[in-house]
Structures are given as C-alpha cells and as structure tokens.
mmCIF file of C-alpha atoms in Angstrom:
data_model
loop_
_atom_site.group_PDB
_atom_site.id
_atom_site.type_symbol
_atom_site.label_atom_id
_atom_site.label_comp_id
_atom_site.label_asym_id
_atom_site.label_seq_id
_atom_site.Cartn_x
_atom_site.Cartn_y
_atom_site.Cartn_z
ATOM 1 C CA MET A 239 119.236 103.075 86.112
ATOM 2 C CA LEU A 240 117.321 106.197 87.196
ATOM 3 C CA LYS A 241 114.811 105.679 84.375
ATOM 4 C CA PHE A 242 114.321 102.063 85.434
ATOM 5 C CA ILE A 243 113.755 103.005 89.096
ATOM 6 C CA THR A 244 111.256 105.700 88.074
ATOM 7 C CA LYS A 245 109.267 103.214 86.005
ATOM 8 C CA ARG A 246 109.202 100.707 88.840
ATOM 9 C CA LEU A 247 108.061 103.358 91.315
ATOM 10 C CA LEU A 248 105.214 104.320 88.989
ATOM 11 C CA LEU A 249 104.168 100.654 88.823
ATOM 12 C CA ILE A 250 103.596 100.703 92.597
ATOM 13 C CA VAL A 251 100.479 102.831 92.095
ATOM 14 C CA PRO A 252 98.363 100.296 90.103
ATOM 15 C CA ILE A 253 99.639 97.453 92.276
ATOM 16 C CA VAL A 254 98.544 99.227 95.455
ATOM 17 C CA LEU A 255 95.196 100.105 93.875
ATOM 18 C CA GLY A 256 94.654 96.454 92.964
ATOM 19 C CA VAL A 257 95.562 95.325 96.471
ATOM 20 C CA THR A 258 93.281 97.890 98.111
ATOM 21 C CA LEU A 259 90.378 96.877 95.880
ATOM 22 C CA MET A 260 90.903 93.182 96.604
ATOM 23 C CA ILE A 261 91.150 93.528 100.372
ATOM 24 C CA PHE A 262 88.256 96.030 100.405
ATOM 25 C CA LEU A 263 85.959 93.551 98.644
ATOM 26 C CA LEU A 264 87.138 90.604 100.770
ATOM 27 C CA THR A 265 86.425 92.398 104.027
ATOM 28 C CA ARG A 266 82.962 93.407 102.770
ATOM 29 C CA VAL A 267 81.848 89.914 101.744
ATOM 30 C CA LEU A 268 82.589 88.329 105.122
ATOM 31 C CA PRO A 269 79.399 87.028 106.764
ATOM 32 C CA ALA A 270 79.961 88.711 110.148
ATOM 33 C CA ASP A 271 78.716 92.275 110.695
ATOM 34 C CA PRO A 272 81.345 94.674 112.090
ATOM 35 C CA VAL A 273 78.642 96.905 113.552
ATOM 36 C CA TYR A 274 77.749 94.194 116.056
ATOM 37 C CA SER A 275 81.439 93.907 116.911
ATOM 38 C CA ILE A 276 81.411 97.593 117.822
ATOM 39 C CA LEU A 277 78.039 97.811 119.590
ATOM 40 C CA GLY A 278 77.841 94.270 120.963
ATOM 41 C CA PRO A 279 75.534 91.358 120.114
ATOM 42 C CA PHE A 280 72.598 92.763 122.095
ATOM 43 C CA ALA A 281 72.381 96.159 120.371
ATOM 44 C CA SER A 282 68.969 97.241 119.184
ATOM 45 C CA GLU A 283 68.100 97.406 115.473
ATOM 46 C CA GLU A 284 67.782 101.188 115.710
ATOM 47 C CA ASP A 285 71.289 101.555 117.141
ATOM 48 C CA VAL A 286 72.700 99.137 114.574
ATOM 49 C CA GLU A 287 71.108 101.005 111.687
ATOM 50 C CA ALA A 288 72.248 104.385 113.041
ATOM 51 C CA LYS A 289 75.801 103.107 113.433
ATOM 52 C CA ARG A 290 75.787 101.622 109.938
ATOM 53 C CA ILE A 291 74.723 104.982 108.508
ATOM 54 C CA ALA A 292 77.370 106.800 110.585
ATOM 55 C CA LEU A 293 80.066 104.481 109.233
ATOM 56 C CA GLY A 294 78.830 104.797 105.680
ATOM 57 C CA LEU A 295 78.147 101.070 105.415
ATOM 58 C CA ASP A 296 74.674 101.762 104.030
ATOM 59 C CA LYS A 297 76.190 103.221 100.859
ATOM 60 C CA PRO A 298 76.924 101.177 97.705
ATOM 61 C CA LEU A 299 80.305 99.440 97.659
ATOM 62 C CA ILE A 300 81.608 101.697 94.901
ATOM 63 C CA VAL A 301 80.870 104.753 97.036
ATOM 64 C CA GLN A 302 82.512 103.173 100.092
ATOM 65 C CA TYR A 303 85.597 102.311 98.061
ATOM 66 C CA GLY A 304 85.774 105.821 96.616
ATOM 67 C CA ARG A 305 85.699 107.305 100.109
ATOM 68 C CA PHE A 306 88.371 104.861 101.202
ATOM 69 C CA LEU A 307 90.677 105.942 98.358
ATOM 70 C CA GLN A 308 89.966 109.589 99.052
ATOM 71 C CA ASN A 309 90.983 109.182 102.684
ATOM 72 C CA LEU A 310 94.012 107.147 101.633
ATOM 73 C CA VAL A 311 95.303 109.974 99.438
ATOM 74 C CA LYS A 312 95.056 112.269 102.469
ATOM 75 C CA GLY A 313 97.127 109.821 104.528
ATOM 76 C CA ASP A 314 94.133 108.665 106.540
ATOM 77 C CA LEU A 315 94.250 104.879 106.974
ATOM 78 C CA GLY A 316 91.042 104.822 108.988
ATOM 79 C CA PHE A 317 90.103 104.438 112.640
ATOM 80 C CA SER A 318 90.346 101.291 114.718
ATOM 81 C CA TYR A 319 87.256 100.743 116.823
ATOM 82 C CA ARG A 320 89.060 98.078 118.833
ATOM 83 C CA THR A 321 91.942 100.311 120.003
ATOM 84 C CA GLN A 322 90.052 103.607 119.645
ATOM 85 C CA GLN A 323 92.993 105.132 117.793
ATOM 86 C CA PRO A 324 93.872 106.057 114.194
ATOM 87 C CA VAL A 325 95.196 103.049 112.321
ATOM 88 C CA ALA A 326 98.254 104.981 111.100
ATOM 89 C CA LYS A 327 99.253 105.650 114.716
ATOM 90 C CA ASP A 328 98.768 101.981 115.654
ATOM 91 C CA LEU A 329 100.850 100.723 112.725
ATOM 92 C CA LEU A 330 103.583 103.284 113.300
ATOM 93 C CA ALA A 331 103.916 102.122 116.911
ATOM 94 C CA ARG A 332 104.005 98.430 115.930
ATOM 95 C CA PHE A 333 106.154 98.623 112.796
ATOM 96 C CA PRO A 334 109.510 98.687 114.688
ATOM 97 C CA VAL A 335 108.497 95.469 116.473
ATOM 98 C CA THR A 336 107.832 93.661 113.208
ATOM 99 C CA PHE A 337 110.859 95.182 111.487
ATOM 100 C CA GLU A 338 113.180 94.069 114.294
ATOM 101 C CA LEU A 339 111.940 90.482 114.284
ATOM 102 C CA THR A 340 111.836 90.194 110.478
ATOM 103 C CA THR A 341 115.253 91.735 109.874
ATOM 104 C CA LEU A 342 117.039 89.699 112.543
ATOM 105 C CA SER A 343 115.364 86.532 111.267
ATOM 106 C CA LEU A 344 116.415 87.269 107.680
ATOM 107 C CA MET A 345 119.990 88.032 108.747
ATOM 108 C CA THR A 346 120.101 84.719 110.602
ATOM 109 C CA ALA A 347 118.693 82.853 107.601
ATOM 110 C CA VAL A 348 121.181 84.460 105.208
ATOM 111 C CA LEU A 349 124.194 83.872 107.473
ATOM 112 C CA ILE A 350 123.256 80.190 107.729
ATOM 113 C CA GLY A 351 121.619 79.514 104.361
ATOM 114 C CA ILE A 352 124.203 80.875 101.922
ATOM 115 C CA PRO A 353 127.302 79.229 103.498
ATOM 116 C CA ALA A 354 125.379 75.975 103.977
ATOM 117 C CA GLY A 355 124.206 76.021 100.348
ATOM 118 C CA VAL A 356 127.726 76.691 99.061
ATOM 119 C CA TRP A 357 129.149 73.956 101.293
ATOM 120 C CA ALA A 358 126.521 71.460 100.095
ATOM 121 C CA ALA A 359 127.293 72.260 96.457
ATOM 122 C CA VAL A 360 131.046 71.866 96.951
ATOM 123 C CA LYS A 361 130.492 68.606 98.892
ATOM 124 C CA LYS A 362 127.815 67.259 96.549
ATOM 125 C CA GLY A 363 126.731 63.715 97.349
ATOM 126 C CA THR A 364 128.285 63.684 100.831
ATOM 127 C CA LEU A 365 126.581 63.541 104.226
ATOM 128 C CA ILE A 366 126.763 67.319 104.487
ATOM 129 C CA ASP A 367 124.893 67.697 101.208
ATOM 130 C CA HIS A 368 122.154 65.309 102.351
ATOM 131 C CA ILE A 369 121.740 67.130 105.678
ATOM 132 C CA VAL A 370 121.401 70.493 103.946
ATOM 133 C CA ARG A 371 118.838 69.097 101.515
ATOM 134 C CA VAL A 372 116.755 67.597 104.337
ATOM 135 C CA LEU A 373 116.854 70.868 106.297
ATOM 136 C CA SER A 374 115.849 72.870 103.235
ATOM 137 C CA VAL A 375 112.853 70.617 102.603
ATOM 138 C CA GLY A 376 111.867 70.825 106.269
ATOM 139 C CA GLY A 377 112.084 74.611 106.263
ATOM 140 C CA VAL A 378 109.786 74.833 103.265
ATOM 141 C CA SER A 379 107.221 72.222 104.339
ATOM 142 C CA ILE A 380 106.847 72.794 108.104
ATOM 143 C CA PRO A 381 104.344 75.557 108.959
ATOM 144 C CA VAL A 382 105.774 78.366 111.080
ATOM 145 C CA PHE A 383 103.020 78.166 113.685
ATOM 146 C CA TRP A 384 103.695 74.447 114.224
ATOM 147 C CA SER A 385 107.472 74.859 114.550
ATOM 148 C CA GLY A 386 106.879 77.794 116.923
ATOM 149 C CA ILE A 387 104.582 75.758 119.136
ATOM 150 C CA VAL A 388 107.082 72.866 119.181
ATOM 151 C CA LEU A 389 109.907 75.209 120.205
ATOM 152 C CA VAL A 390 107.784 76.676 122.993
ATOM 153 C CA TYR A 391 106.844 73.204 124.225
ATOM 154 C CA VAL A 392 110.436 71.941 124.217
ATOM 155 C CA PHE A 393 112.376 74.955 125.478
ATOM 156 C CA TYR A 394 109.774 76.535 127.767
ATOM 157 C CA PHE A 395 107.586 73.724 129.114
ATOM 158 C CA LEU A 396 110.094 70.849 129.110
ATOM 159 C CA LEU A 397 113.591 72.301 129.452
ATOM 160 C CA LYS A 398 112.623 75.563 131.215
ATOM 161 C CA VAL A 399 115.432 77.459 129.471
ATOM 162 C CA ALA A 400 113.307 79.938 127.500
ATOM 163 C CA PRO A 401 111.017 82.671 128.855
ATOM 164 C CA ALA A 402 107.252 82.426 128.588
ATOM 165 C CA PRO A 403 105.965 83.318 125.087
ATOM 166 C CA MET A 404 104.290 86.459 126.373
ATOM 167 C CA GLY A 405 105.571 89.679 124.856
ATOM 168 C CA ARG A 406 109.013 91.178 124.417
ATOM 169 C CA LEU A 407 110.298 91.582 127.985
ATOM 170 C CA ASP A 408 110.042 90.057 131.423
ATOM 171 C CA GLN A 409 107.052 91.506 133.257
ATOM 172 C CA SER A 410 109.333 92.842 136.007
ATOM 173 C CA LEU A 411 111.242 95.089 133.566
ATOM 174 C CA LEU A 412 110.324 98.397 132.000
ATOM 175 C CA PRO A 413 110.877 99.013 128.266
ATOM 176 C CA PRO A 414 114.099 100.835 127.340
ATOM 177 C CA THR A 415 114.077 104.495 126.421
ATOM 178 C CA ASN A 416 112.262 104.764 123.109
ATOM 179 C CA VAL A 417 114.746 105.684 120.375
ATOM 180 C CA THR A 418 113.871 103.383 117.458
ATOM 181 C CA GLY A 419 111.073 101.314 118.990
ATOM 182 C CA MET A 420 113.242 98.181 118.683
ATOM 183 C CA TYR A 421 114.094 96.912 122.143
ATOM 184 C CA ILE A 422 117.428 95.307 121.260
ATOM 185 C CA PHE A 423 118.800 98.386 119.514
ATOM 186 C CA ASP A 424 117.326 100.783 122.090
ATOM 187 C CA SER A 425 118.882 98.760 124.903
ATOM 188 C CA LEU A 426 122.267 98.858 123.188
ATOM 189 C CA ILE A 427 122.038 102.588 122.539
ATOM 190 C CA THR A 428 121.024 103.428 126.122
ATOM 191 C CA GLY A 429 123.283 100.834 127.771
ATOM 192 C CA ASN A 430 120.385 99.028 129.451
ATOM 193 C CA TRP A 431 122.004 95.595 129.660
ATOM 194 C CA GLU A 432 119.311 93.892 131.746
ATOM 195 C CA THR A 433 116.645 94.876 129.236
ATOM 196 C CA LEU A 434 118.953 93.794 126.415
ATOM 197 C CA ARG A 435 119.346 90.325 127.934
ATOM 198 C CA SER A 436 115.599 89.977 128.428
ATOM 199 C CA SER A 437 114.667 91.204 124.940
ATOM 200 C CA ILE A 438 117.192 88.849 123.299
ATOM 201 C CA SER A 439 115.888 85.881 125.301
ATOM 202 C CA HIS A 440 112.293 86.683 124.335
ATOM 203 C CA LEU A 441 113.175 87.080 120.642
ATOM 204 C CA THR A 442 115.402 84.008 120.322
ATOM 205 C CA LEU A 443 112.646 81.445 119.717
ATOM 206 C CA PRO A 444 110.614 83.694 117.369
ATOM 207 C CA ILE A 445 113.769 84.429 115.352
ATOM 208 C CA ILE A 446 114.616 80.720 115.123
ATOM 209 C CA THR A 447 111.038 79.952 114.069
ATOM 210 C CA LEU A 448 110.927 82.544 111.299
ATOM 211 C CA ALA A 449 114.535 82.004 110.203
ATOM 212 C CA PHE A 450 113.995 78.244 109.847
ATOM 213 C CA ALA A 451 111.140 78.902 107.437
ATOM 214 C CA MET A 452 113.292 81.314 105.398
ATOM 215 C CA VAL A 453 116.561 79.388 105.452
ATOM 216 C CA GLY A 454 115.183 76.413 103.505
ATOM 217 C CA PRO A 455 114.584 78.209 100.188
ATOM 218 C CA ILE A 456 117.826 80.170 100.572
ATOM 219 C CA MET A 457 119.892 76.995 101.103
ATOM 220 C CA ARG A 458 118.207 75.182 98.238
ATOM 221 C CA MET A 459 118.579 78.062 95.789
ATOM 222 C CA THR A 460 122.215 78.656 96.796
ATOM 223 C CA ARG A 461 123.063 74.978 96.369
ATOM 224 C CA ASN A 462 121.383 74.699 92.965
ATOM 225 C CA SER A 463 122.902 77.948 91.702
ATOM 226 C CA MET A 464 126.378 76.963 92.896
ATOM 227 C CA LEU A 465 126.123 73.566 91.219
ATOM 228 C CA GLU A 466 125.111 75.237 87.973
ATOM 229 C CA ALA A 467 127.948 77.741 88.258
ATOM 230 C CA ILE A 468 130.551 75.079 89.113
ATOM 231 C CA ASN A 469 129.523 72.980 86.111
ATOM 232 C CA SER A 470 129.554 75.962 83.733
ATOM 233 C CA ARG A 471 132.142 76.067 80.958
ATOM 234 C CA HIS A 472 134.048 79.133 82.082
ATOM 235 C CA VAL A 473 134.479 77.770 85.629
ATOM 236 C CA GLN A 474 135.669 74.436 84.299
ATOM 237 C CA ALA A 475 138.015 76.262 81.938
ATOM 238 C CA SER A 476 139.452 78.273 84.839
ATOM 239 C CA LEU A 477 140.083 75.071 86.760
ATOM 240 C CA ALA A 478 141.707 73.507 83.697
ATOM 241 C CA LEU A 479 144.071 76.469 83.456
ATOM 242 C CA GLY A 480 145.353 75.693 86.935
ATOM 243 C CA ILE A 481 143.687 78.542 88.835
ATOM 244 C CA PRO A 482 143.346 77.506 92.520
ATOM 245 C CA TYR A 483 140.062 75.734 93.241
ATOM 246 C CA LYS A 484 139.098 77.960 96.189
ATOM 247 C CA GLU A 485 139.744 81.110 94.187
ATOM 248 C CA VAL A 486 137.517 79.932 91.333
ATOM 249 C CA ILE A 487 134.731 78.728 93.617
ATOM 250 C CA PHE A 488 134.575 81.723 95.960
ATOM 251 C CA SER A 489 135.076 84.450 93.381
ATOM 252 C CA ASP A 490 133.849 83.502 89.915
ATOM 253 C CA ALA A 491 131.327 80.747 90.695
ATOM 254 C CA LEU A 492 129.888 82.310 93.854
ATOM 255 C CA ARG A 493 129.463 85.697 92.191
ATOM 256 C CA ASN A 494 127.404 84.217 89.375
ATOM 257 C CA ALA A 495 125.418 82.037 91.765
ATOM 258 C CA LEU A 496 124.391 84.993 93.958
ATOM 259 C CA LEU A 497 122.045 86.530 91.377
ATOM 260 C CA PRO A 498 119.114 84.109 91.843
ATOM 261 C CA VAL A 499 119.906 83.925 95.564
ATOM 262 C CA ILE A 500 119.356 87.689 95.854
ATOM 263 C CA THR A 501 115.885 87.247 94.374
ATOM 264 C CA THR A 502 115.124 84.457 96.828
ATOM 265 C CA VAL A 503 116.288 86.563 99.782
ATOM 266 C CA GLY A 504 114.066 89.434 98.698
ATOM 267 C CA LEU A 505 111.052 87.172 98.240
ATOM 268 C CA GLN A 506 111.646 85.597 101.634
ATOM 269 C CA TYR A 507 111.754 89.000 103.286
ATOM 270 C CA GLY A 508 108.452 89.919 101.682
ATOM 271 C CA TRP A 509 106.961 86.545 102.631
ATOM 272 C CA SER A 510 108.124 86.949 106.230
ATOM 273 C CA LEU A 511 105.927 90.030 106.610
ATOM 274 C CA GLY A 512 102.931 87.713 106.157
ATOM 275 C CA GLY A 513 104.491 84.938 108.247
ATOM 276 C CA GLU A 514 104.864 87.459 111.051
ATOM 277 C CA VAL A 515 101.125 87.176 111.658
ATOM 278 C CA LEU A 516 101.465 83.577 112.822
ATOM 279 C CA VAL A 517 104.792 83.955 114.643
ATOM 280 C CA GLU A 518 103.686 87.056 116.512
ATOM 281 C CA SER A 519 100.417 85.358 117.445
ATOM 282 C CA VAL A 520 102.190 82.258 118.816
ATOM 283 C CA PHE A 521 104.659 84.299 120.889
ATOM 284 C CA SER A 522 102.270 87.190 121.720
ATOM 285 C CA ILE A 523 104.591 89.778 120.169
ATOM 286 C CA PRO A 524 102.708 93.081 119.707
ATOM 287 C CA GLY A 525 103.777 93.776 116.129
ATOM 288 C CA MET A 526 101.795 94.545 112.990
ATOM 289 C CA GLY A 527 100.931 90.886 112.409
ATOM 290 C CA TYR A 528 99.514 90.438 115.909
ATOM 291 C CA TYR A 529 97.606 93.683 115.470
ATOM 292 C CA ALA A 530 96.139 92.529 112.147
ATOM 293 C CA MET A 531 95.160 89.134 113.573
ATOM 294 C CA ASN A 532 93.245 90.691 116.477
ATOM 295 C CA SER A 533 91.585 93.100 114.053
ATOM 296 C CA ILE A 534 90.412 90.196 111.885
ATOM 297 C CA LEU A 535 88.981 88.387 114.892
ATOM 298 C CA ASN A 536 87.112 91.546 115.913
ATOM 299 C CA MET A 537 85.928 92.411 112.391
ATOM 300 C CA ASP A 538 87.799 95.719 112.470
ATOM 301 C CA TYR A 539 88.026 96.592 108.763
ATOM 302 C CA ALA A 540 90.420 99.547 108.689
ATOM 303 C CA PRO A 541 93.462 97.912 110.372
ATOM 304 C CA VAL A 542 93.221 94.831 108.136
ATOM 305 C CA GLN A 543 93.056 96.951 104.993
ATOM 306 C CA ALA A 544 95.960 99.114 106.132
ATOM 307 C CA PHE A 545 98.120 96.121 107.108
ATOM 308 C CA VAL A 546 97.684 94.400 103.745
ATOM 309 C CA MET A 547 98.328 97.628 101.878
ATOM 310 C CA VAL A 548 101.484 98.447 103.858
ATOM 311 C CA THR A 549 102.723 94.887 103.376
ATOM 312 C CA ALA A 550 102.137 95.095 99.621
ATOM 313 C CA VAL A 551 104.026 98.389 99.345
ATOM 314 C CA ILE A 552 106.961 97.017 101.350
ATOM 315 C CA TYR A 553 107.021 93.887 99.177
ATOM 316 C CA VAL A 554 107.153 95.940 95.967
ATOM 317 C CA VAL A 555 109.871 98.218 97.344
ATOM 318 C CA ILE A 556 111.927 95.182 98.406
ATOM 319 C CA ASN A 557 111.764 93.777 94.886
ATOM 320 C CA LEU A 558 112.913 97.150 93.530
ATOM 321 C CA VAL A 559 115.878 97.108 95.922
ATOM 322 C CA MET A 560 116.739 93.567 94.833
ATOM 323 C CA ASP A 561 116.805 94.659 91.187
ATOM 324 C CA VAL A 562 119.156 97.520 92.068
ATOM 325 C CA ILE A 563 121.432 95.118 93.957
ATOM 326 C CA TYR A 564 121.513 92.976 90.798
ATOM 327 C CA THR A 565 123.404 95.716 88.983
ATOM 328 C CA ILE A 566 125.861 96.012 91.854
ATOM 329 C CA VAL A 567 126.581 92.290 91.870
ATOM 330 C CA ASP A 568 126.797 92.105 88.071
ATOM 331 C CA PRO A 569 127.240 95.482 86.275
ATOM 332 C CA ARG A 570 126.744 93.710 82.927
ATOM 333 C CA ILE A 571 122.978 93.593 83.564
ATOM 334 C CA LYS A 572 121.205 96.376 81.686
ATOM 335 C CA TYR A 573 117.627 97.584 82.092
#
C-alpha cells in the first residue's frame, strides 16, 4: 500500500506540470491584453510598453513559463493586480469558503443519493424507481447556474423565504471569530447562534444547487451497482440458502456495490470544485470560484493559473484517497 501511494504521489508532478503548461498557454493566447486591464484603456503606448517589460510579457513564452515554474517551486503563485495582494494569500483566505460549501453539498448528495439508489434498486420497476431515475437524469442534465437562478427566483423573489443571494451573512451581522474560516463551524465553536442561523440560511440554496447536480450520478451509479450485485450468483445463492433478504441486501450486495459508487463520489467532489465557479457567482459567495471568475473577467493571469493548478492537485489527491478507501471497503483488492 505504501509503495502504491508513493507512486501515485510521484505521478502528481507530471500532471501538475501538464496543467500549468496548458493553462499558461491558454491565458496567453486570449485576445485581450492584461496590461490595459491594469493601466486602463486610455494608457499611453509608452506606459503600456514599460508595464509589459516590467511584467516580463515582452519575453518569449518559453522564458515566461520557465519563470513561472521557478516562482512556483518557491511557493510564489504570483501577484493579483486586481486585489493588490499575493495570490497565495487570496486563495488561502477563500479556500475555507469553497471547502465548506463543497463538503456540505457532497455530504448532502451522499446522504440522499446512496439510500435513494439502493431503494430504487430494491424496488425496481415501481414508482419509486421511476422517480429516482427521473431525478438522476435531471441532476445530470440541468446546468447548476440555471437551477441556482430558478431557486433564487422561487424562494427569494416569489416566496420571500430565503435571504438575498449576496454573500454569506446578513449585512447587519459581523462574521464570527475566525477559527477555521468556515462560518458554520466557527459559529458553532464560538457559540454565535445568530450568525449560525444566518450562515445556514445563506448556504441552504447554494448547497441544494450543488448537491442536486452531484446527487444524480451518485443515485444512478448506486442503483446500477446494486442491481448488478443483487443479480449476481453469490447473492442469489445466499437468498436460496434462506439467509434473510435484508441481511443479504444490506451486507453482501451493498458492500460490493459501494466500490464503483466510491469512485463516483470522488469524481463528483473533484467536479464540484469547478462547479463552484458558477454557484459562487450566482449567489455572490466569495470563495475560490468567485475569485477566479472575477480574475478571468479582469484578465488577471496569476489567480486563474493558481486556481486551476490548486484544483488539479486537489482532484488528484481525492482520487488517491478514493483508491485507499477501496482497500478498506474490500481488502481483497491488491495494488
């Protein structure tokens, strides 16, 4: 196991290099000039040229990329000209926001998706099965930004039961004492119940939006895996021997069905880091996705590069964790 983990960790290096090269080239081929975003559209040619030289944008792309990698090795993710702060500091401040929303959304999707998928498999062909299948298709096909806008329209504009999609707290409240950077957990730790109520109300619709997009694949994979497990020979043999149906379904069949579900959960968590960009933009949540979106609109190279790179590393690490969980669920798997 240790040898396998070491090999996978070493594979992160070429993957990150490939991602950095791809995003570096993509940001450089965009038609807009970031220098004008910094100096303004009415800057003189002399100022523009001086700024381009100061930023190193006059150098060949290979030289620019080499400097980027050199700074990356030193832990320097660049400087954001929009926020006037180091990118590493910006991302560190916004990561807890994204982590809180993503993790709570995934937990919601798992708590709903796996039981619903198992129930649909056990009740195959019934109304429950058809409802689960329709919901799974809807979760996969409906874009997160559209479902978020619909939820805001219904629950904020029409029913008036949800807060305005503007940040993480009511404007009349101060943030809780900073412990983890996650308002819900910080409010619980410090006993700030008014802030806890406000932060939960502001996160409810974003969590539903992101969880709905993740729950579809989880339900569908759980249902298909459970059906395959139920129809397998050893499960049918166990039922033929008179072993109670519930015991066979929720021990033997479910255990075998969880393996592909674990992969799906991991992939959904990695996907949600990209989906955060749209959800955070719709609900004005100041996380990494919202930060990256504003940086793209302002042609701020460094934050975009850093966001994609951090997302890629997290995605690879998540897949490594999923592989380790495989061996816990089924010790027979060897690497």
